[in-house]
Amino acid sequence: NAGVMQNPRHLVRRRGQEARLRCSPMKGHSHVYWYRQLPEEGLKFMVYLQKENIIDESGMPKERFSAEFPKEGPSILRIQQVVRGDSAAYFCASSPRSTGQPQHFGDGTRLSIL
Amino acid sequence: DQQVKQNSPSLSVQEGRISILNCDYTNSMFDYFLWYKKYPAEGPTFLISISSIKDKNEDGRFTVFLNKSAKHLSLHIVPSQPGDSAVYFCAASSYSGGGADGLTFGKGTHLIIQP
């Protein structure tokens, strides 16, 4: 499967716990994006990363949320001390180096906070 | 403030007819536009895109039209098929900075194709 891979597909956490969401981009793609979708809403941009660099985190909440894309391994979106309002679908997308190329999405992680 | 607006939450079209989905944007810096299709519990699937230097792009049954002066784009699907029933998202981005940035999405239009 050459597509964007996200895991886990579903994640349940209790309030105050940490959530870690993983994303492996398509082969040959060096740009990774994270989006969040609340019910009945469109996707909202959170952060844009290239290998070992955060390029744009203008959509990330200032506290509790962080993202990384290490030299080796998948991109990680980390949410510390989760609250009920963090319940959402989190999607990762990737694109190749050149601009003007569409982003391709994974199937998302559904995060539920008890 | 919504920079990309899809004003029709749902649209019902008979199989075989043309489906027209509309999208308006307010940010004049947007220069790259995309349409995605999404089924429940799956990620968005890229359908078609258009750069601001063009006013039309066609791919099989899908055509996207861009009217820059009106800040409006539309997706035409013809003929519509049952498998086209899904939520369609319009998205926009700006590449004027020289790099790829995050997409701004509309809230989506739920297209229902009736037999």
PDB file of C-alpha atoms in Angstrom:
ATOM      1  CA  ASN A   1       0.000   0.000   0.000  1.00  0.00           C
ATOM      2  CA  ALA A   2       1.698   3.159  -1.196  1.00  0.00           C
ATOM      3  CA  GLY A   3      -0.786   5.521   0.454  1.00  0.00           C
ATOM      4  CA  VAL A   4      -0.536   7.676   3.564  1.00  0.00           C
ATOM      5  CA  MET A   5      -0.694   5.395   6.595  1.00  0.00           C
ATOM      6  CA  GLN A   6      -2.092   6.518   9.908  1.00  0.00           C
ATOM      7  CA  ASN A   7      -2.294   4.586  13.143  1.00  0.00           C
ATOM      8  CA  PRO A   8      -4.070   3.858  15.253  1.00  0.00           C
ATOM      9  CA  ARG A   9      -7.396   4.201  13.420  1.00  0.00           C
ATOM     10  CA  HIS A  10      -9.225   4.629  16.702  1.00  0.00           C
ATOM     11  CA  LEU A  11      -7.806   5.830  19.997  1.00  0.00           C
ATOM     12  CA  VAL A  12      -9.611   6.144  23.300  1.00  0.00           C
ATOM     13  CA  ARG A  13      -8.087   8.125  26.142  1.00  0.00           C
ATOM     14  CA  ARG A  14      -9.253   9.351  29.522  1.00  0.00           C
ATOM     15  CA  ARG A  15      -9.038  13.014  30.416  1.00  0.00           C
ATOM     16  CA  GLY A  16      -5.507  13.929  31.446  1.00  0.00           C
ATOM     17  CA  GLN A  17      -3.776  11.154  29.480  1.00  0.00           C
ATOM     18  CA  GLU A  18      -1.506  11.606  26.482  1.00  0.00           C
ATOM     19  CA  ALA A  19      -2.463  10.752  22.903  1.00  0.00           C
ATOM     20  CA  ARG A  20       0.091   9.913  20.216  1.00  0.00           C
ATOM     21  CA  LEU A  21      -0.981   9.768  16.589  1.00  0.00           C
ATOM     22  CA  ARG A  22       1.336   8.453  13.897  1.00  0.00           C
ATOM     23  CA  CYS A  23       1.576   9.168  10.198  1.00  0.00           C
ATOM     24  CA  SER A  24       3.789   7.633   7.514  1.00  0.00           C
ATOM     25  CA  PRO A  25       3.697   9.709   4.302  1.00  0.00           C
ATOM     26  CA  MET A  26       3.507   8.310   0.812  1.00  0.00           C
ATOM     27  CA  LYS A  27       6.818   7.079  -0.547  1.00  0.00           C
ATOM     28  CA  GLY A  28       8.796   9.956  -1.985  1.00  0.00           C
ATOM     29  CA  HIS A  29       6.771  12.625  -0.149  1.00  0.00           C
ATOM     30  CA  SER A  30       8.737  14.895   2.144  1.00  0.00           C
ATOM     31  CA  HIS A  31       5.943  17.293   3.174  1.00  0.00           C
ATOM     32  CA  VAL A  32       3.556  16.268   5.953  1.00  0.00           C
ATOM     33  CA  TYR A  33       0.459  18.108   7.138  1.00  0.00           C
ATOM     34  CA  TRP A  34      -1.895  17.479  10.067  1.00  0.00           C
ATOM     35  CA  TYR A  35      -5.562  18.476  10.065  1.00  0.00           C
ATOM     36  CA  ARG A  36      -8.373  18.148  12.599  1.00  0.00           C
ATOM     37  CA  GLN A  37     -12.031  17.641  11.763  1.00  0.00           C
ATOM     38  CA  LEU A  38     -14.795  18.251  14.270  1.00  0.00           C
ATOM     39  CA  PRO A  39     -18.295  16.829  13.622  1.00  0.00           C
ATOM     40  CA  GLU A  40     -20.177  18.620  10.814  1.00  0.00           C
ATOM     41  CA  GLU A  41     -17.128  20.753  10.069  1.00  0.00           C
ATOM     42  CA  GLY A  42     -14.472  20.891   7.385  1.00  0.00           C
ATOM     43  CA  LEU A  43     -10.863  19.982   8.023  1.00  0.00           C
ATOM     44  CA  LYS A  44      -8.802  22.595   9.850  1.00  0.00           C
ATOM     45  CA  PHE A  45      -5.078  22.897   9.183  1.00  0.00           C
ATOM     46  CA  MET A  46      -2.902  22.380  12.232  1.00  0.00           C
ATOM     47  CA  VAL A  47       0.766  22.038  11.254  1.00  0.00           C
ATOM     48  CA  TYR A  48       3.067  21.563   8.261  1.00  0.00           C
ATOM     49  CA  LEU A  49       6.373  19.723   8.622  1.00  0.00           C
ATOM     50  CA  GLN A  50       9.295  18.605   6.541  1.00  0.00           C
ATOM     51  CA  LYS A  51      11.931  16.185   7.770  1.00  0.00           C
ATOM     52  CA  GLU A  52      13.181  17.446  11.149  1.00  0.00           C
ATOM     53  CA  ASN A  53      11.604  20.868  10.638  1.00  0.00           C
ATOM     54  CA  ILE A  54       8.317  22.518  11.550  1.00  0.00           C
ATOM     55  CA  ILE A  55       7.518  24.872   8.681  1.00  0.00           C
ATOM     56  CA  ASP A  56       4.154  26.271   9.771  1.00  0.00           C
ATOM     57  CA  GLU A  57       2.360  25.588  13.056  1.00  0.00           C
ATOM     58  CA  SER A  58      -0.083  28.477  12.837  1.00  0.00           C
ATOM     59  CA  GLY A  59      -3.070  26.136  13.280  1.00  0.00           C
ATOM     60  CA  MET A  60      -1.786  24.344  16.353  1.00  0.00           C
ATOM     61  CA  PRO A  61      -3.216  25.165  19.774  1.00  0.00           C
ATOM     62  CA  LYS A  62      -0.534  26.910  21.799  1.00  0.00           C
ATOM     63  CA  GLU A  63      -0.609  24.448  24.680  1.00  0.00           C
ATOM     64  CA  ARG A  64      -0.611  20.654  24.963  1.00  0.00           C
ATOM     65  CA  PHE A  65      -0.158  19.994  21.223  1.00  0.00           C
ATOM     66  CA  SER A  66       3.142  19.235  19.528  1.00  0.00           C
ATOM     67  CA  ALA A  67       4.276  17.608  16.299  1.00  0.00           C
ATOM     68  CA  GLU A  68       7.486  16.174  14.925  1.00  0.00           C
ATOM     69  CA  PHE A  69       8.751  14.532  11.766  1.00  0.00           C
ATOM     70  CA  PRO A  70      12.085  12.926  12.607  1.00  0.00           C
ATOM     71  CA  LYS A  71      14.767  11.974  10.128  1.00  0.00           C
ATOM     72  CA  GLU A  72      13.768   8.341  10.536  1.00  0.00           C
ATOM     73  CA  GLY A  73      10.279   7.098  11.232  1.00  0.00           C
ATOM     74  CA  PRO A  74       6.772   8.492  11.045  1.00  0.00           C
ATOM     75  CA  SER A  75       5.468  11.915  11.889  1.00  0.00           C
ATOM     76  CA  ILE A  76       3.942  12.110  15.378  1.00  0.00           C
ATOM     77  CA  LEU A  77       1.170  14.383  16.618  1.00  0.00           C
ATOM     78  CA  ARG A  78       1.208  14.449  20.411  1.00  0.00           C
ATOM     79  CA  ILE A  79      -1.569  15.759  22.611  1.00  0.00           C
ATOM     80  CA  GLN A  80      -0.771  15.990  26.299  1.00  0.00           C
ATOM     81  CA  GLN A  81      -3.341  16.077  29.116  1.00  0.00           C
ATOM     82  CA  VAL A  82      -6.237  15.487  26.755  1.00  0.00           C
ATOM     83  CA  VAL A  83      -9.624  17.113  27.378  1.00  0.00           C
ATOM     84  CA  ARG A  84     -13.094  16.257  26.022  1.00  0.00           C
ATOM     85  CA  GLY A  85     -12.809  18.994  23.393  1.00  0.00           C
ATOM     86  CA  ASP A  86      -9.883  17.152  21.779  1.00  0.00           C
ATOM     87  CA  SER A  87     -12.300  14.461  20.556  1.00  0.00           C
ATOM     88  CA  ALA A  88     -12.133  14.660  16.768  1.00  0.00           C
ATOM     89  CA  ALA A  89     -10.831  12.973  13.651  1.00  0.00           C
ATOM     90  CA  TYR A  90      -7.193  13.789  12.971  1.00  0.00           C
ATOM     91  CA  PHE A  91      -5.991  13.481   9.395  1.00  0.00           C
ATOM     92  CA  CYS A  92      -2.499  13.450   8.033  1.00  0.00           C
ATOM     93  CA  ALA A  93      -1.641  14.366   4.451  1.00  0.00           C
ATOM     94  CA  SER A  94       1.555  14.327   2.422  1.00  0.00           C
ATOM     95  CA  SER A  95       2.761  15.857  -0.801  1.00  0.00           C
ATOM     96  CA  PRO A  96       5.917  15.632  -2.925  1.00  0.00           C
ATOM     97  CA  ARG A  97       8.652  18.262  -2.987  1.00  0.00           C
ATOM     98  CA  SER A  98       7.323  20.432  -5.780  1.00  0.00           C
ATOM     99  CA  THR A  99       4.680  23.069  -5.215  1.00  0.00           C
ATOM    100  CA  GLY A 100       1.319  22.943  -6.937  1.00  0.00           C
ATOM    101  CA  GLN A 101       0.923  19.266  -6.118  1.00  0.00           C
ATOM    102  CA  PRO A 102      -2.164  17.941  -4.332  1.00  0.00           C
ATOM    103  CA  GLN A 103      -1.986  16.645  -0.804  1.00  0.00           C
ATOM    104  CA  HIS A 104      -2.958  13.016  -0.331  1.00  0.00           C
ATOM    105  CA  PHE A 105      -4.687  12.017   2.881  1.00  0.00           C
ATOM    106  CA  GLY A 106      -4.643   9.048   5.185  1.00  0.00           C
ATOM    107  CA  ASP A 107      -7.829   7.581   6.638  1.00  0.00           C
ATOM    108  CA  GLY A 108      -7.409   9.419   9.914  1.00  0.00           C
ATOM    109  CA  THR A 109      -7.325   8.633  13.610  1.00  0.00           C
ATOM    110  CA  ARG A 110     -10.592   8.971  15.512  1.00  0.00           C
ATOM    111  CA  LEU A 111      -9.733  10.203  18.976  1.00  0.00           C
ATOM    112  CA  SER A 112     -12.324   9.786  21.706  1.00  0.00           C
ATOM    113  CA  ILE A 113     -11.856  11.245  25.175  1.00  0.00           C
ATOM    114  CA  LEU A 114     -13.783   9.648  28.016  1.00  0.00           C
TER     115      LEU A 114
ATOM    116  CA  ASP B   1     -14.105  33.930   9.542  1.00  0.00           C
ATOM    117  CA  GLN B   2     -14.637  31.332   6.846  1.00  0.00           C
ATOM    118  CA  GLN B   3     -12.314  31.958   3.923  1.00  0.00           C
ATOM    119  CA  VAL B   4     -13.744  29.073   1.881  1.00  0.00           C
ATOM    120  CA  LYS B   5     -17.505  28.666   1.818  1.00  0.00           C
ATOM    121  CA  GLN B   6     -19.699  25.899   0.523  1.00  0.00           C
ATOM    122  CA  ASN B   7     -23.183  27.243   1.022  1.00  0.00           C
ATOM    123  CA  SER B   8     -25.101  24.085   0.167  1.00  0.00           C
ATOM    124  CA  PRO B   9     -24.823  21.497   2.945  1.00  0.00           C
ATOM    125  CA  SER B  10     -26.502  18.924   0.705  1.00  0.00           C
ATOM    126  CA  LEU B  11     -27.466  18.363  -2.909  1.00  0.00           C
ATOM    127  CA  SER B  12     -29.657  15.661  -4.415  1.00  0.00           C
ATOM    128  CA  VAL B  13     -29.243  14.766  -8.116  1.00  0.00           C
ATOM    129  CA  GLN B  14     -30.759  12.066 -10.259  1.00  0.00           C
ATOM    130  CA  GLU B  15     -28.446   9.408 -11.640  1.00  0.00           C
ATOM    131  CA  GLY B  16     -27.224  10.295 -15.116  1.00  0.00           C
ATOM    132  CA  ARG B  17     -27.772  14.031 -14.690  1.00  0.00           C
ATOM    133  CA  ILE B  18     -25.174  16.711 -14.013  1.00  0.00           C
ATOM    134  CA  SER B  19     -24.093  17.513 -10.451  1.00  0.00           C
ATOM    135  CA  ILE B  20     -22.838  21.043  -9.844  1.00  0.00           C
ATOM    136  CA  LEU B  21     -21.136  21.830  -6.561  1.00  0.00           C
ATOM    137  CA  ASN B  22     -20.247  25.414  -5.735  1.00  0.00           C
ATOM    138  CA  CYS B  23     -17.561  27.068  -3.645  1.00  0.00           C
ATOM    139  CA  ASP B  24     -16.758  30.705  -2.851  1.00  0.00           C
ATOM    140  CA  TYR B  25     -13.595  32.115  -1.327  1.00  0.00           C
ATOM    141  CA  THR B  26     -12.664  35.459   0.151  1.00  0.00           C
ATOM    142  CA  ASN B  27      -8.848  35.405   0.311  1.00  0.00           C
ATOM    143  CA  SER B  28      -7.419  36.888  -2.895  1.00  0.00           C
ATOM    144  CA  MET B  29      -4.023  35.295  -2.099  1.00  0.00           C
ATOM    145  CA  PHE B  30      -5.389  31.834  -2.861  1.00  0.00           C
ATOM    146  CA  ASP B  31      -3.972  30.600  -6.155  1.00  0.00           C
ATOM    147  CA  TYR B  32      -4.455  26.842  -6.072  1.00  0.00           C
ATOM    148  CA  PHE B  33      -7.797  25.133  -5.603  1.00  0.00           C
ATOM    149  CA  LEU B  34      -8.723  21.508  -5.076  1.00  0.00           C
ATOM    150  CA  TRP B  35     -11.772  19.292  -4.738  1.00  0.00           C
ATOM    151  CA  TYR B  36     -11.794  16.260  -2.484  1.00  0.00           C
ATOM    152  CA  LYS B  37     -14.379  13.524  -2.067  1.00  0.00           C
ATOM    153  CA  LYS B  38     -14.915  11.864   1.278  1.00  0.00           C
ATOM    154  CA  TYR B  39     -16.752   8.739   2.357  1.00  0.00           C
ATOM    155  CA  PRO B  40     -17.617   8.141   6.033  1.00  0.00           C
ATOM    156  CA  ALA B  41     -14.730   6.799   8.134  1.00  0.00           C
ATOM    157  CA  GLU B  42     -12.233   7.397   5.321  1.00  0.00           C
ATOM    158  CA  GLY B  43      -9.838  10.176   4.491  1.00  0.00           C
ATOM    159  CA  PRO B  44     -10.496  12.739   1.753  1.00  0.00           C
ATOM    160  CA  THR B  45      -9.624  11.520  -1.740  1.00  0.00           C
ATOM    161  CA  PHE B  46      -8.174  14.013  -4.199  1.00  0.00           C
ATOM    162  CA  LEU B  47     -10.382  14.522  -7.278  1.00  0.00           C
ATOM    163  CA  ILE B  48      -9.180  17.468  -9.310  1.00  0.00           C
ATOM    164  CA  SER B  49      -7.336  20.744  -8.912  1.00  0.00           C
ATOM    165  CA  ILE B  50      -6.907  24.028 -10.730  1.00  0.00           C
ATOM    166  CA  SER B  51      -4.301  26.738 -10.636  1.00  0.00           C
ATOM    167  CA  SER B  52      -5.318  30.390 -10.752  1.00  0.00           C
ATOM    168  CA  ILE B  53      -3.700  30.798 -14.177  1.00  0.00           C
ATOM    169  CA  LYS B  54      -6.447  28.638 -15.651  1.00  0.00           C
ATOM    170  CA  ASP B  55     -10.218  28.931 -15.704  1.00  0.00           C
ATOM    171  CA  LYS B  56     -11.070  25.309 -16.446  1.00  0.00           C
ATOM    172  CA  ASN B  57      -9.608  21.885 -15.848  1.00  0.00           C
ATOM    173  CA  GLU B  58     -11.157  18.629 -16.948  1.00  0.00           C
ATOM    174  CA  ASP B  59     -10.510  15.022 -15.936  1.00  0.00           C
ATOM    175  CA  GLY B  60     -12.940  12.429 -17.202  1.00  0.00           C
ATOM    176  CA  ARG B  61     -16.379  13.083 -15.735  1.00  0.00           C
ATOM    177  CA  PHE B  62     -15.059  15.873 -13.510  1.00  0.00           C
ATOM    178  CA  THR B  63     -14.585  19.491 -14.561  1.00  0.00           C
ATOM    179  CA  VAL B  64     -13.608  22.375 -12.327  1.00  0.00           C
ATOM    180  CA  PHE B  65     -14.329  25.969 -13.330  1.00  0.00           C
ATOM    181  CA  LEU B  66     -12.649  28.969 -11.725  1.00  0.00           C
ATOM    182  CA  ASN B  67     -13.980  32.533 -11.884  1.00  0.00           C
ATOM    183  CA  LYS B  68     -11.304  34.643 -10.227  1.00  0.00           C
ATOM    184  CA  SER B  69     -13.157  37.934 -10.489  1.00  0.00           C
ATOM    185  CA  ALA B  70     -16.111  36.446  -8.628  1.00  0.00           C
ATOM    186  CA  LYS B  71     -13.877  34.365  -6.342  1.00  0.00           C
ATOM    187  CA  HIS B  72     -15.978  31.364  -7.210  1.00  0.00           C
ATOM    188  CA  LEU B  73     -15.302  27.840  -8.345  1.00  0.00           C
ATOM    189  CA  SER B  74     -17.527  24.952  -9.206  1.00  0.00           C
ATOM    190  CA  LEU B  75     -17.195  21.224  -9.740  1.00  0.00           C
ATOM    191  CA  HIS B  76     -19.268  19.586 -12.464  1.00  0.00           C
ATOM    192  CA  ILE B  77     -19.804  15.840 -12.486  1.00  0.00           C
ATOM    193  CA  VAL B  78     -21.419  14.403 -15.585  1.00  0.00           C
ATOM    194  CA  PRO B  79     -22.996  11.943 -15.783  1.00  0.00           C
ATOM    195  CA  SER B  80     -23.597  11.451 -12.065  1.00  0.00           C
ATOM    196  CA  GLN B  81     -23.302   7.886 -10.800  1.00  0.00           C
ATOM    197  CA  PRO B  82     -24.436   6.217  -7.551  1.00  0.00           C
ATOM    198  CA  GLY B  83     -20.821   5.882  -6.408  1.00  0.00           C
ATOM    199  CA  ASP B  84     -20.511   9.662  -6.512  1.00  0.00           C
ATOM    200  CA  SER B  85     -22.658   9.914  -3.370  1.00  0.00           C
ATOM    201  CA  ALA B  86     -20.254  11.355  -0.790  1.00  0.00           C
ATOM    202  CA  VAL B  87     -19.258  14.602   0.903  1.00  0.00           C
ATOM    203  CA  TYR B  88     -17.321  16.931  -1.384  1.00  0.00           C
ATOM    204  CA  PHE B  89     -14.864  19.436   0.044  1.00  0.00           C
ATOM    205  CA  CYS B  90     -13.512  22.482  -1.690  1.00  0.00           C
ATOM    206  CA  ALA B  91     -10.013  23.526  -0.564  1.00  0.00           C
ATOM    207  CA  ALA B  92      -7.671  26.390  -1.355  1.00  0.00           C
ATOM    208  CA  SER B  93      -4.046  27.256  -0.835  1.00  0.00           C
ATOM    209  CA  SER B  94      -1.483  29.912  -1.650  1.00  0.00           C
ATOM    210  CA  TYR B  95       1.824  29.028  -3.278  1.00  0.00           C
ATOM    211  CA  SER B  96       2.894  32.598  -3.766  1.00  0.00           C
ATOM    212  CA  GLY B  97       5.320  32.241  -0.871  1.00  0.00           C
ATOM    213  CA  GLY B  98       7.272  29.642  -2.827  1.00  0.00           C
ATOM    214  CA  GLY B  99       6.365  26.709  -0.648  1.00  0.00           C
ATOM    215  CA  ALA B 100       3.416  24.433  -0.056  1.00  0.00           C
ATOM    216  CA  ASP B 101       1.258  25.525   2.841  1.00  0.00           C
ATOM    217  CA  GLY B 102      -1.768  24.143   4.605  1.00  0.00           C
ATOM    218  CA  LEU B 103      -5.085  23.875   2.817  1.00  0.00           C
ATOM    219  CA  THR B 104      -8.136  25.873   3.857  1.00  0.00           C
ATOM    220  CA  PHE B 105     -11.275  23.759   3.554  1.00  0.00           C
ATOM    221  CA  GLY B 106     -14.945  24.509   3.174  1.00  0.00           C
ATOM    222  CA  LYS B 107     -17.464  22.670   5.352  1.00  0.00           C
ATOM    223  CA  GLY B 108     -18.447  20.304   2.559  1.00  0.00           C
ATOM    224  CA  THR B 109     -21.498  19.470   0.470  1.00  0.00           C
ATOM    225  CA  HIS B 110     -23.177  16.097   0.859  1.00  0.00           C
ATOM    226  CA  LEU B 111     -24.024  14.894  -2.652  1.00  0.00           C
ATOM    227  CA  ILE B 112     -26.758  12.281  -2.917  1.00  0.00           C
ATOM    228  CA  ILE B 113     -27.261  10.555  -6.250  1.00  0.00           C
ATOM    229  CA  GLN B 114     -30.752   9.143  -6.566  1.00  0.00           C
ATOM    230  CA  PRO B 115     -31.458   6.160  -8.833  1.00  0.00           C
TER     231      PRO B 115
END
